[in-house]
Amino acid sequence: MFHLVCSHLLLHKSPRSYLPTMSGITTLCQPHQKRNLSFDGIFPALPTPFDKDENIDFDALKKNLARWEKIPFKGYVVGGSYSEAPSVDPGERLAIVKETRKVISDSKILIGGSSCLSTKATCELSKSMGEAGADAVMVLLPFYYRTRLNEEAIIDHFTTVANASPVPLVIYNNPLTTGVDIPISAYIKLAAHPNIVAVKDGDVSKLSGTKLATHEHNFAVLSNGAGFLVSAMVAGAVGSINSLGAILGETVCEVHQLVSSGQYDEAIQLQMKLVEPDLMLRMTGHSVPGMKAAMDILGYYGGPVRKPLQPLNNSDREKVKECLKKSGFI
């Protein structure tokens, strides 16, 4: 049902349109205005706020965005793993893109997760994401038939979506979810496509190899975590899409700025403060419920998760609070 619903959603076109140039630089076109999409910065993966009945709380989203807009993020990602995308239907994802676009600065890049369980459905949702106001789409492999996803199928999927999408495509490699680790050899071929502009990956050695192998193209390499941001940037990543940015955005951005300016000792020292909170979210199983608990503790609106996810129990919530306290954030 998920991918069938995806394929039937289209919105009215916005005045934004995107043209991939022959050099691989993607240009955003508005009346009397053009700009290039650059990924050298921090993109927090935004959670989806729900009310007590598990409906999207758009007022809470706007309040969170008002606070996030005071942080020097490069942009935002909605409709990804930490947005509870598998539990948020395509129409809701599009509504989040539209509402987010209304609130954030025009200078911020908005990336919408358009992954569905078929290539056709992903194409349709990618079109709708662009029309709703997304500057780019982030696409995960459709993993239900993972045993049939050889390199040919991987390249065909992303190429087909990129051909159909009115906005640039960011590859999302998440082997823990998909069961498939996209190889560098596939990145090399996909990077040559003028509408495939970046990849989000979490393997530092692979980030370095990808950067080296795709240097001839305008293809950005992004890390998927804040706890190893210094290492990822030294390895060739220009930025990061991560969940911790939604909680500790000021610190994550500062680490990025320090590395970018060559202040490595200061960056490493600050990076150490992020390691335990990052591990708490990504490696302990707390994931989305832990993220929302941390947001509540730090004054954001985290709120409930949508079932089948369950909220943290009181003991685990205290562990999150103690982690933040130990790391100097409360």
mmCIF file of C-alpha atoms in Angstrom:
data_model
loop_
_atom_site.group_PDB
_atom_site.id
_atom_site.type_symbol
_atom_site.label_atom_id
_atom_site.label_comp_id
_atom_site.label_asym_id
_atom_site.label_seq_id
_atom_site.Cartn_x
_atom_site.Cartn_y
_atom_site.Cartn_z
ATOM 1 C CA MET A 1 0.000 0.000 0.000
ATOM 2 C CA PHE A 2 2.841 2.403 0.868
ATOM 3 C CA HIS A 3 4.311 2.467 -2.619
ATOM 4 C CA LEU A 4 0.906 2.410 -4.310
ATOM 5 C CA VAL A 5 -0.162 5.536 -2.439
ATOM 6 C CA CYS A 6 3.142 7.193 -3.371
ATOM 7 C CA SER A 7 2.458 6.883 -7.070
ATOM 8 C CA HIS A 8 -0.823 8.812 -6.999
ATOM 9 C CA LEU A 9 0.268 12.045 -5.339
ATOM 10 C CA LEU A 10 0.893 15.200 -7.351
ATOM 11 C CA LEU A 11 0.684 18.818 -6.283
ATOM 12 C CA HIS A 12 0.392 22.038 -8.250
ATOM 13 C CA LYS A 13 3.754 23.253 -9.475
ATOM 14 C CA SER A 14 5.532 25.959 -7.548
ATOM 15 C CA PRO A 15 7.464 28.739 -9.291
ATOM 16 C CA ARG A 16 10.733 26.902 -8.534
ATOM 17 C CA SER A 17 12.385 24.862 -11.275
ATOM 18 C CA TYR A 18 15.749 23.167 -11.507
ATOM 19 C CA LEU A 19 18.075 22.702 -14.453
ATOM 20 C CA PRO A 20 21.031 20.295 -14.358
ATOM 21 C CA THR A 21 23.890 21.842 -16.304
ATOM 22 C CA MET A 22 26.440 19.952 -18.357
ATOM 23 C CA SER A 23 29.061 20.568 -15.666
ATOM 24 C CA GLY A 24 26.971 18.781 -13.068
ATOM 25 C CA ILE A 25 26.274 21.966 -11.102
ATOM 26 C CA THR A 26 22.586 22.172 -10.302
ATOM 27 C CA THR A 27 21.033 25.590 -10.695
ATOM 28 C CA LEU A 28 17.918 26.702 -8.845
ATOM 29 C CA CYS A 29 15.867 28.997 -11.056
ATOM 30 C CA GLN A 30 13.384 31.539 -9.762
ATOM 31 C CA PRO A 31 12.157 34.692 -11.476
ATOM 32 C CA HIS A 32 15.213 36.958 -11.879
ATOM 33 C CA GLN A 33 17.300 34.733 -9.603
ATOM 34 C CA LYS A 34 19.646 31.757 -9.900
ATOM 35 C CA ARG A 35 21.793 30.020 -7.320
ATOM 36 C CA ASN A 36 23.841 26.857 -7.016
ATOM 37 C CA LEU A 37 23.054 24.136 -4.496
ATOM 38 C CA SER A 38 26.021 23.620 -2.188
ATOM 39 C CA PHE A 39 26.136 20.914 0.460
ATOM 40 C CA ASP A 40 29.070 22.161 2.526
ATOM 41 C CA GLY A 41 27.371 22.365 5.896
ATOM 42 C CA ILE A 42 25.114 20.655 8.403
ATOM 43 C CA PHE A 43 21.661 19.328 7.524
ATOM 44 C CA PRO A 44 19.721 18.128 10.574
ATOM 45 C CA ALA A 45 17.368 15.237 9.957
ATOM 46 C CA LEU A 46 14.177 16.698 11.381
ATOM 47 C CA PRO A 47 11.782 14.559 13.423
ATOM 48 C CA THR A 48 8.072 14.584 12.696
ATOM 49 C CA PRO A 49 6.153 16.059 15.661
ATOM 50 C CA PHE A 50 2.961 14.241 16.585
ATOM 51 C CA ASP A 51 0.210 15.128 19.020
ATOM 52 C CA LYS A 52 -1.245 12.682 21.554
ATOM 53 C CA ASP A 53 -3.443 11.157 18.824
ATOM 54 C CA GLU A 54 -0.422 10.630 16.531
ATOM 55 C CA ASN A 55 -1.510 13.346 14.098
ATOM 56 C CA ILE A 56 1.176 15.705 12.802
ATOM 57 C CA ASP A 57 1.434 18.770 15.021
ATOM 58 C CA PHE A 58 2.277 21.535 12.557
ATOM 59 C CA ASP A 59 2.254 24.213 15.257
ATOM 60 C CA ALA A 60 4.973 22.292 17.096
ATOM 61 C CA LEU A 61 6.913 21.950 13.846
ATOM 62 C CA LYS A 62 6.797 25.719 13.314
ATOM 63 C CA LYS A 63 7.969 26.388 16.889
ATOM 64 C CA ASN A 64 10.896 23.987 16.470
ATOM 65 C CA LEU A 65 11.783 25.526 13.114
ATOM 66 C CA ALA A 66 11.778 29.015 14.615
ATOM 67 C CA ARG A 67 14.511 27.846 16.990
ATOM 68 C CA TRP A 68 16.435 25.871 14.366
ATOM 69 C CA GLU A 69 16.448 28.912 12.086
ATOM 70 C CA LYS A 70 18.692 30.683 14.614
ATOM 71 C CA ILE A 71 21.381 28.020 14.048
ATOM 72 C CA PRO A 72 23.682 28.281 10.988
ATOM 73 C CA PHE A 73 22.458 25.141 9.273
ATOM 74 C CA LYS A 74 22.992 24.753 5.547
ATOM 75 C CA GLY A 75 19.532 23.267 5.253
ATOM 76 C CA TYR A 76 17.157 20.596 6.521
ATOM 77 C CA VAL A 77 16.096 17.049 5.698
ATOM 78 C CA VAL A 78 12.519 15.893 6.194
ATOM 79 C CA GLY A 79 10.994 12.538 5.377
ATOM 80 C CA GLY A 80 14.020 10.452 6.377
ATOM 81 C CA SER A 81 14.607 7.714 8.933
ATOM 82 C CA TYR A 82 14.467 10.027 11.960
ATOM 83 C CA SER A 83 11.316 11.610 10.554
ATOM 84 C CA GLU A 84 9.658 8.199 10.993
ATOM 85 C CA ALA A 85 9.181 8.082 7.220
ATOM 86 C CA PRO A 86 7.949 4.453 7.125
ATOM 87 C CA SER A 87 5.071 5.507 9.394
ATOM 88 C CA VAL A 88 4.357 8.829 7.662
ATOM 89 C CA ASP A 89 2.333 8.500 4.484
ATOM 90 C CA PRO A 90 3.396 10.319 1.303
ATOM 91 C CA GLY A 91 0.690 12.945 1.584
ATOM 92 C CA GLU A 92 1.876 13.812 5.076
ATOM 93 C CA ARG A 93 5.489 14.007 3.900
ATOM 94 C CA LEU A 94 4.491 16.459 1.193
ATOM 95 C CA ALA A 95 2.543 18.546 3.693
ATOM 96 C CA ILE A 96 5.626 18.715 5.932
ATOM 97 C CA VAL A 97 7.723 19.911 2.982
ATOM 98 C CA LYS A 98 5.181 22.623 2.150
ATOM 99 C CA GLU A 99 4.892 23.863 5.741
ATOM 100 C CA THR A 100 8.649 23.761 6.322
ATOM 101 C CA ARG A 101 9.299 25.714 3.118
ATOM 102 C CA LYS A 102 6.935 28.453 4.314
ATOM 103 C CA VAL A 103 8.862 28.955 7.549
ATOM 104 C CA ILE A 104 12.534 28.602 6.658
ATOM 105 C CA SER A 105 14.785 31.115 4.946
ATOM 106 C CA ASP A 106 15.010 30.980 1.158
ATOM 107 C CA SER A 107 18.751 30.500 1.571
ATOM 108 C CA LYS A 108 18.263 27.154 3.330
ATOM 109 C CA ILE A 109 18.285 23.988 1.239
ATOM 110 C CA LEU A 110 15.274 21.763 1.920
ATOM 111 C CA ILE A 111 15.758 18.069 1.124
ATOM 112 C CA GLY A 112 12.708 15.800 1.062
ATOM 113 C CA GLY A 113 12.856 12.055 1.507
ATOM 114 C CA SER A 114 11.010 10.540 -1.439
ATOM 115 C CA SER A 115 11.853 6.870 -0.973
ATOM 116 C CA CYS A 116 9.131 4.346 -1.791
ATOM 117 C CA LEU A 117 9.170 0.597 -2.349
ATOM 118 C CA SER A 118 9.196 0.824 -6.135
ATOM 119 C CA THR A 119 11.105 2.927 -8.634
ATOM 120 C CA LYS A 120 7.912 4.204 -10.262
ATOM 121 C CA ALA A 121 6.433 5.339 -6.951
ATOM 122 C CA THR A 122 9.705 7.026 -5.976
ATOM 123 C CA CYS A 123 9.675 8.909 -9.287
ATOM 124 C CA GLU A 124 6.147 10.155 -8.684
ATOM 125 C CA LEU A 125 6.846 11.242 -5.118
ATOM 126 C CA SER A 126 10.094 12.927 -6.185
ATOM 127 C CA LYS A 127 8.140 14.990 -8.719
ATOM 128 C CA SER A 128 5.637 15.967 -6.042
ATOM 129 C CA MET A 129 8.431 16.837 -3.592
ATOM 130 C CA GLY A 130 9.886 19.298 -6.070
ATOM 131 C CA GLU A 131 6.488 20.814 -6.713
ATOM 132 C CA ALA A 132 5.858 21.131 -2.965
ATOM 133 C CA GLY A 133 9.013 23.185 -2.454
ATOM 134 C CA ALA A 134 11.865 20.737 -1.866
ATOM 135 C CA ASP A 135 15.227 21.828 -3.313
ATOM 136 C CA ALA A 136 16.409 18.211 -3.594
ATOM 137 C CA VAL A 137 15.218 14.708 -2.816
ATOM 138 C CA MET A 138 16.966 12.027 -0.777
ATOM 139 C CA VAL A 139 16.442 8.498 -2.053
ATOM 140 C CA LEU A 140 16.976 5.176 -0.319
ATOM 141 C CA LEU A 141 17.094 1.869 -2.167
ATOM 142 C CA PRO A 142 13.704 0.095 -2.302
ATOM 143 C CA PHE A 143 14.713 -2.883 -0.210
ATOM 144 C CA TYR A 144 11.780 -5.317 -0.139
ATOM 145 C CA TYR A 145 13.389 -7.400 -2.917
ATOM 146 C CA ARG A 146 16.894 -6.797 -1.608
ATOM 147 C CA THR A 147 18.269 -10.126 -2.861
ATOM 148 C CA ARG A 148 17.670 -8.934 -6.436
ATOM 149 C CA LEU A 149 19.402 -5.576 -5.982
ATOM 150 C CA ASN A 150 22.631 -6.174 -7.853
ATOM 151 C CA GLU A 151 24.700 -3.240 -9.095
ATOM 152 C CA GLU A 152 22.781 -3.045 -12.361
ATOM 153 C CA ALA A 153 19.475 -2.729 -10.493
ATOM 154 C CA ILE A 154 20.931 -0.140 -8.102
ATOM 155 C CA ILE A 155 22.199 2.056 -10.931
ATOM 156 C CA ASP A 156 18.977 1.676 -12.889
ATOM 157 C CA HIS A 157 16.859 2.699 -9.875
ATOM 158 C CA PHE A 158 18.736 5.903 -9.083
ATOM 159 C CA THR A 159 19.173 6.830 -12.751
ATOM 160 C CA THR A 160 15.460 6.391 -13.468
ATOM 161 C CA VAL A 161 14.479 8.525 -10.469
ATOM 162 C CA ALA A 162 17.065 11.192 -11.335
ATOM 163 C CA ASN A 163 15.735 11.366 -14.900
ATOM 164 C CA ALA A 164 12.198 11.886 -13.617
ATOM 165 C CA SER A 165 12.899 14.242 -10.722
ATOM 166 C CA PRO A 166 12.585 18.004 -11.292
ATOM 167 C CA VAL A 167 15.085 18.574 -8.468
ATOM 168 C CA PRO A 168 18.531 17.083 -7.728
ATOM 169 C CA LEU A 169 18.870 13.681 -6.094
ATOM 170 C CA VAL A 170 20.919 12.768 -3.022
ATOM 171 C CA ILE A 171 21.701 9.059 -2.708
ATOM 172 C CA TYR A 172 21.015 7.681 0.773
ATOM 173 C CA ASN A 173 23.065 4.571 1.549
ATOM 174 C CA ASN A 174 21.718 2.873 4.675
ATOM 175 C CA PRO A 175 22.726 -0.802 4.654
ATOM 176 C CA LEU A 176 21.377 -1.369 8.182
ATOM 177 C CA THR A 177 17.907 -0.704 6.799
ATOM 178 C CA THR A 178 18.161 -1.940 3.233
ATOM 179 C CA GLY A 179 20.526 -4.875 3.720
ATOM 180 C CA VAL A 180 22.467 -3.618 0.696
ATOM 181 C CA ASP A 181 25.671 -1.573 0.861
ATOM 182 C CA ILE A 182 25.983 0.458 -2.340
ATOM 183 C CA PRO A 183 29.522 -0.021 -3.692
ATOM 184 C CA ILE A 184 31.867 2.776 -4.751
ATOM 185 C CA SER A 185 31.791 1.372 -8.277
ATOM 186 C CA ALA A 186 28.085 2.298 -8.428
ATOM 187 C CA TYR A 187 28.774 5.778 -7.048
ATOM 188 C CA ILE A 188 31.309 6.367 -9.825
ATOM 189 C CA LYS A 189 28.706 5.702 -12.500
ATOM 190 C CA LEU A 190 25.908 7.576 -10.726
ATOM 191 C CA ALA A 191 28.070 10.636 -10.036
ATOM 192 C CA ALA A 192 28.305 11.226 -13.784
ATOM 193 C CA HIS A 193 24.555 11.893 -13.934
ATOM 194 C CA PRO A 194 23.938 15.673 -13.931
ATOM 195 C CA ASN A 195 20.945 15.366 -11.578
ATOM 196 C CA ILE A 196 22.632 13.096 -8.993
ATOM 197 C CA VAL A 197 24.576 15.520 -6.840
ATOM 198 C CA ALA A 198 25.492 13.903 -3.520
ATOM 199 C CA VAL A 199 25.615 10.780 -1.397
ATOM 200 C CA LYS A 200 24.989 10.273 2.304
ATOM 201 C CA ASP A 201 27.096 7.412 3.695
ATOM 202 C CA GLY A 202 28.432 6.382 7.085
ATOM 203 C CA ASP A 203 31.618 4.471 6.295
ATOM 204 C CA VAL A 204 34.570 6.861 6.728
ATOM 205 C CA SER A 205 36.966 4.834 4.570
ATOM 206 C CA LYS A 206 34.277 4.633 1.904
ATOM 207 C CA LEU A 207 33.701 8.392 2.080
ATOM 208 C CA SER A 208 37.382 8.874 1.292
ATOM 209 C CA GLY A 209 37.314 6.347 -1.544
ATOM 210 C CA THR A 210 34.170 7.900 -2.989
ATOM 211 C CA LYS A 211 35.645 11.383 -2.883
ATOM 212 C CA LEU A 212 38.762 10.171 -4.686
ATOM 213 C CA ALA A 213 36.844 8.166 -7.281
ATOM 214 C CA THR A 214 34.305 10.893 -8.136
ATOM 215 C CA HIS A 215 36.524 13.978 -7.996
ATOM 216 C CA GLU A 216 35.952 14.731 -11.684
ATOM 217 C CA HIS A 217 32.252 15.335 -11.029
ATOM 218 C CA ASN A 218 30.344 17.909 -9.010
ATOM 219 C CA PHE A 219 29.362 15.233 -6.512
ATOM 220 C CA ALA A 220 29.221 15.961 -2.774
ATOM 221 C CA VAL A 221 30.082 13.386 -0.136
ATOM 222 C CA LEU A 222 28.124 13.687 3.128
ATOM 223 C CA SER A 223 28.486 11.794 6.401
ATOM 224 C CA ASN A 224 25.483 10.365 8.210
ATOM 225 C CA GLY A 225 26.600 11.029 11.787
ATOM 226 C CA ALA A 226 27.776 13.888 13.987
ATOM 227 C CA GLY A 227 29.893 11.771 16.315
ATOM 228 C CA PHE A 228 32.615 11.269 13.704
ATOM 229 C CA LEU A 229 32.231 14.518 11.793
ATOM 230 C CA VAL A 230 35.903 15.527 12.059
ATOM 231 C CA SER A 231 37.079 12.180 10.663
ATOM 232 C CA ALA A 232 34.468 12.282 7.914
ATOM 233 C CA MET A 233 35.484 15.774 6.799
ATOM 234 C CA VAL A 234 39.171 14.903 6.822
ATOM 235 C CA ALA A 235 38.225 11.899 4.673
ATOM 236 C CA GLY A 236 36.543 14.178 2.125
ATOM 237 C CA ALA A 237 32.994 14.828 3.328
ATOM 238 C CA VAL A 238 31.873 18.437 2.798
ATOM 239 C CA GLY A 239 29.045 18.204 5.292
ATOM 240 C CA SER A 240 26.682 15.925 7.137
ATOM 241 C CA ILE A 241 23.051 14.878 7.300
ATOM 242 C CA ASN A 242 22.507 13.724 10.865
ATOM 243 C CA SER A 243 19.909 13.457 13.614
ATOM 244 C CA LEU A 244 22.038 14.994 16.362
ATOM 245 C CA GLY A 245 21.890 18.351 14.615
ATOM 246 C CA ALA A 246 18.208 18.620 15.524
ATOM 247 C CA ILE A 247 19.154 18.405 19.207
ATOM 248 C CA LEU A 248 22.637 19.909 19.513
ATOM 249 C CA GLY A 249 22.767 21.933 16.327
ATOM 250 C CA GLU A 250 24.935 24.795 17.556
ATOM 251 C CA THR A 251 27.745 22.433 18.580
ATOM 252 C CA VAL A 252 27.529 20.302 15.437
ATOM 253 C CA CYS A 253 27.731 23.417 13.258
ATOM 254 C CA GLU A 254 30.656 24.742 15.272
ATOM 255 C CA VAL A 255 32.603 21.521 14.729
ATOM 256 C CA HIS A 256 31.989 21.829 10.998
ATOM 257 C CA GLN A 257 33.115 25.457 10.996
ATOM 258 C CA LEU A 258 36.288 24.652 12.949
ATOM 259 C CA VAL A 259 37.313 21.870 10.557
ATOM 260 C CA SER A 260 36.499 24.048 7.548
ATOM 261 C CA SER A 261 38.803 26.758 8.879
ATOM 262 C CA GLY A 262 41.613 24.323 9.684
ATOM 263 C CA GLN A 263 41.269 24.530 13.482
ATOM 264 C CA TYR A 264 41.585 20.789 13.957
ATOM 265 C CA ASP A 265 42.636 20.683 17.629
ATOM 266 C CA GLU A 266 39.656 22.805 18.653
ATOM 267 C CA ALA A 267 37.365 20.750 16.429
ATOM 268 C CA ILE A 268 38.509 17.455 17.937
ATOM 269 C CA GLN A 269 38.068 18.773 21.457
ATOM 270 C CA LEU A 270 34.516 19.877 20.711
ATOM 271 C CA GLN A 271 33.816 16.687 18.767
ATOM 272 C CA MET A 272 34.454 14.644 21.909
ATOM 273 C CA LYS A 273 31.407 16.244 23.534
ATOM 274 C CA LEU A 274 29.209 14.856 20.751
ATOM 275 C CA VAL A 275 30.434 11.265 20.774
ATOM 276 C CA GLU A 276 28.330 9.895 23.627
ATOM 277 C CA PRO A 277 25.080 11.661 22.615
ATOM 278 C CA ASP A 278 25.598 10.416 19.046
ATOM 279 C CA LEU A 279 26.205 6.855 20.221
ATOM 280 C CA MET A 280 23.183 7.127 22.493
ATOM 281 C CA LEU A 281 20.939 7.762 19.506
ATOM 282 C CA ARG A 282 22.543 5.623 16.820
ATOM 283 C CA MET A 283 24.035 2.619 18.619
ATOM 284 C CA THR A 284 22.026 1.950 21.803
ATOM 285 C CA GLY A 285 18.670 1.348 20.152
ATOM 286 C CA HIS A 286 17.124 4.562 21.498
ATOM 287 C CA SER A 287 16.989 6.048 17.974
ATOM 288 C CA VAL A 288 13.829 8.102 17.300
ATOM 289 C CA PRO A 289 12.285 7.735 20.788
ATOM 290 C CA GLY A 290 15.625 8.767 22.296
ATOM 291 C CA MET A 291 15.872 11.732 19.955
ATOM 292 C CA LYS A 292 12.407 12.951 20.898
ATOM 293 C CA ALA A 293 13.116 12.457 24.601
ATOM 294 C CA ALA A 294 16.306 14.512 24.265
ATOM 295 C CA MET A 295 14.393 17.244 22.446
ATOM 296 C CA ASP A 296 11.836 17.423 25.249
ATOM 297 C CA ILE A 297 14.634 17.647 27.822
ATOM 298 C CA LEU A 298 16.365 20.463 25.921
ATOM 299 C CA GLY A 299 13.248 22.579 25.396
ATOM 300 C CA TYR A 300 12.242 21.553 21.888
ATOM 301 C CA TYR A 301 8.984 19.766 21.138
ATOM 302 C CA GLY A 302 9.803 16.077 20.780
ATOM 303 C CA GLY A 303 6.436 14.633 21.660
ATOM 304 C CA PRO A 304 5.116 11.136 21.023
ATOM 305 C CA VAL A 305 6.336 8.649 18.454
ATOM 306 C CA ARG A 306 3.939 6.960 16.044
ATOM 307 C CA LYS A 307 3.243 3.278 16.585
ATOM 308 C CA PRO A 308 4.681 0.697 16.223
ATOM 309 C CA LEU A 309 7.508 2.712 17.853
ATOM 310 C CA GLN A 310 7.209 2.989 21.610
ATOM 311 C CA PRO A 311 8.278 5.901 23.826
ATOM 312 C CA LEU A 312 11.221 5.494 26.156
ATOM 313 C CA ASN A 313 10.423 4.231 29.628
ATOM 314 C CA ASN A 314 11.330 6.395 32.602
ATOM 315 C CA SER A 315 14.601 4.562 33.183
ATOM 316 C CA ASP A 316 15.809 5.061 29.614
ATOM 317 C CA ARG A 317 14.660 8.681 29.630
ATOM 318 C CA GLU A 318 16.835 9.270 32.693
ATOM 319 C CA LYS A 319 19.762 7.673 30.873
ATOM 320 C CA VAL A 320 19.290 10.143 28.002
ATOM 321 C CA LYS A 321 19.187 13.025 30.455
ATOM 322 C CA GLU A 322 22.309 11.781 32.253
ATOM 323 C CA CYS A 323 24.146 11.423 28.922
ATOM 324 C CA LEU A 324 23.348 15.013 27.999
ATOM 325 C CA LYS A 325 24.402 16.192 31.446
ATOM 326 C CA LYS A 326 27.663 14.233 31.381
ATOM 327 C CA SER A 327 28.500 15.704 27.971
ATOM 328 C CA GLY A 328 27.923 19.240 29.242
ATOM 329 C CA PHE A 329 24.691 20.102 27.439
ATOM 330 C CA ILE A 330 22.514 20.502 30.559
#
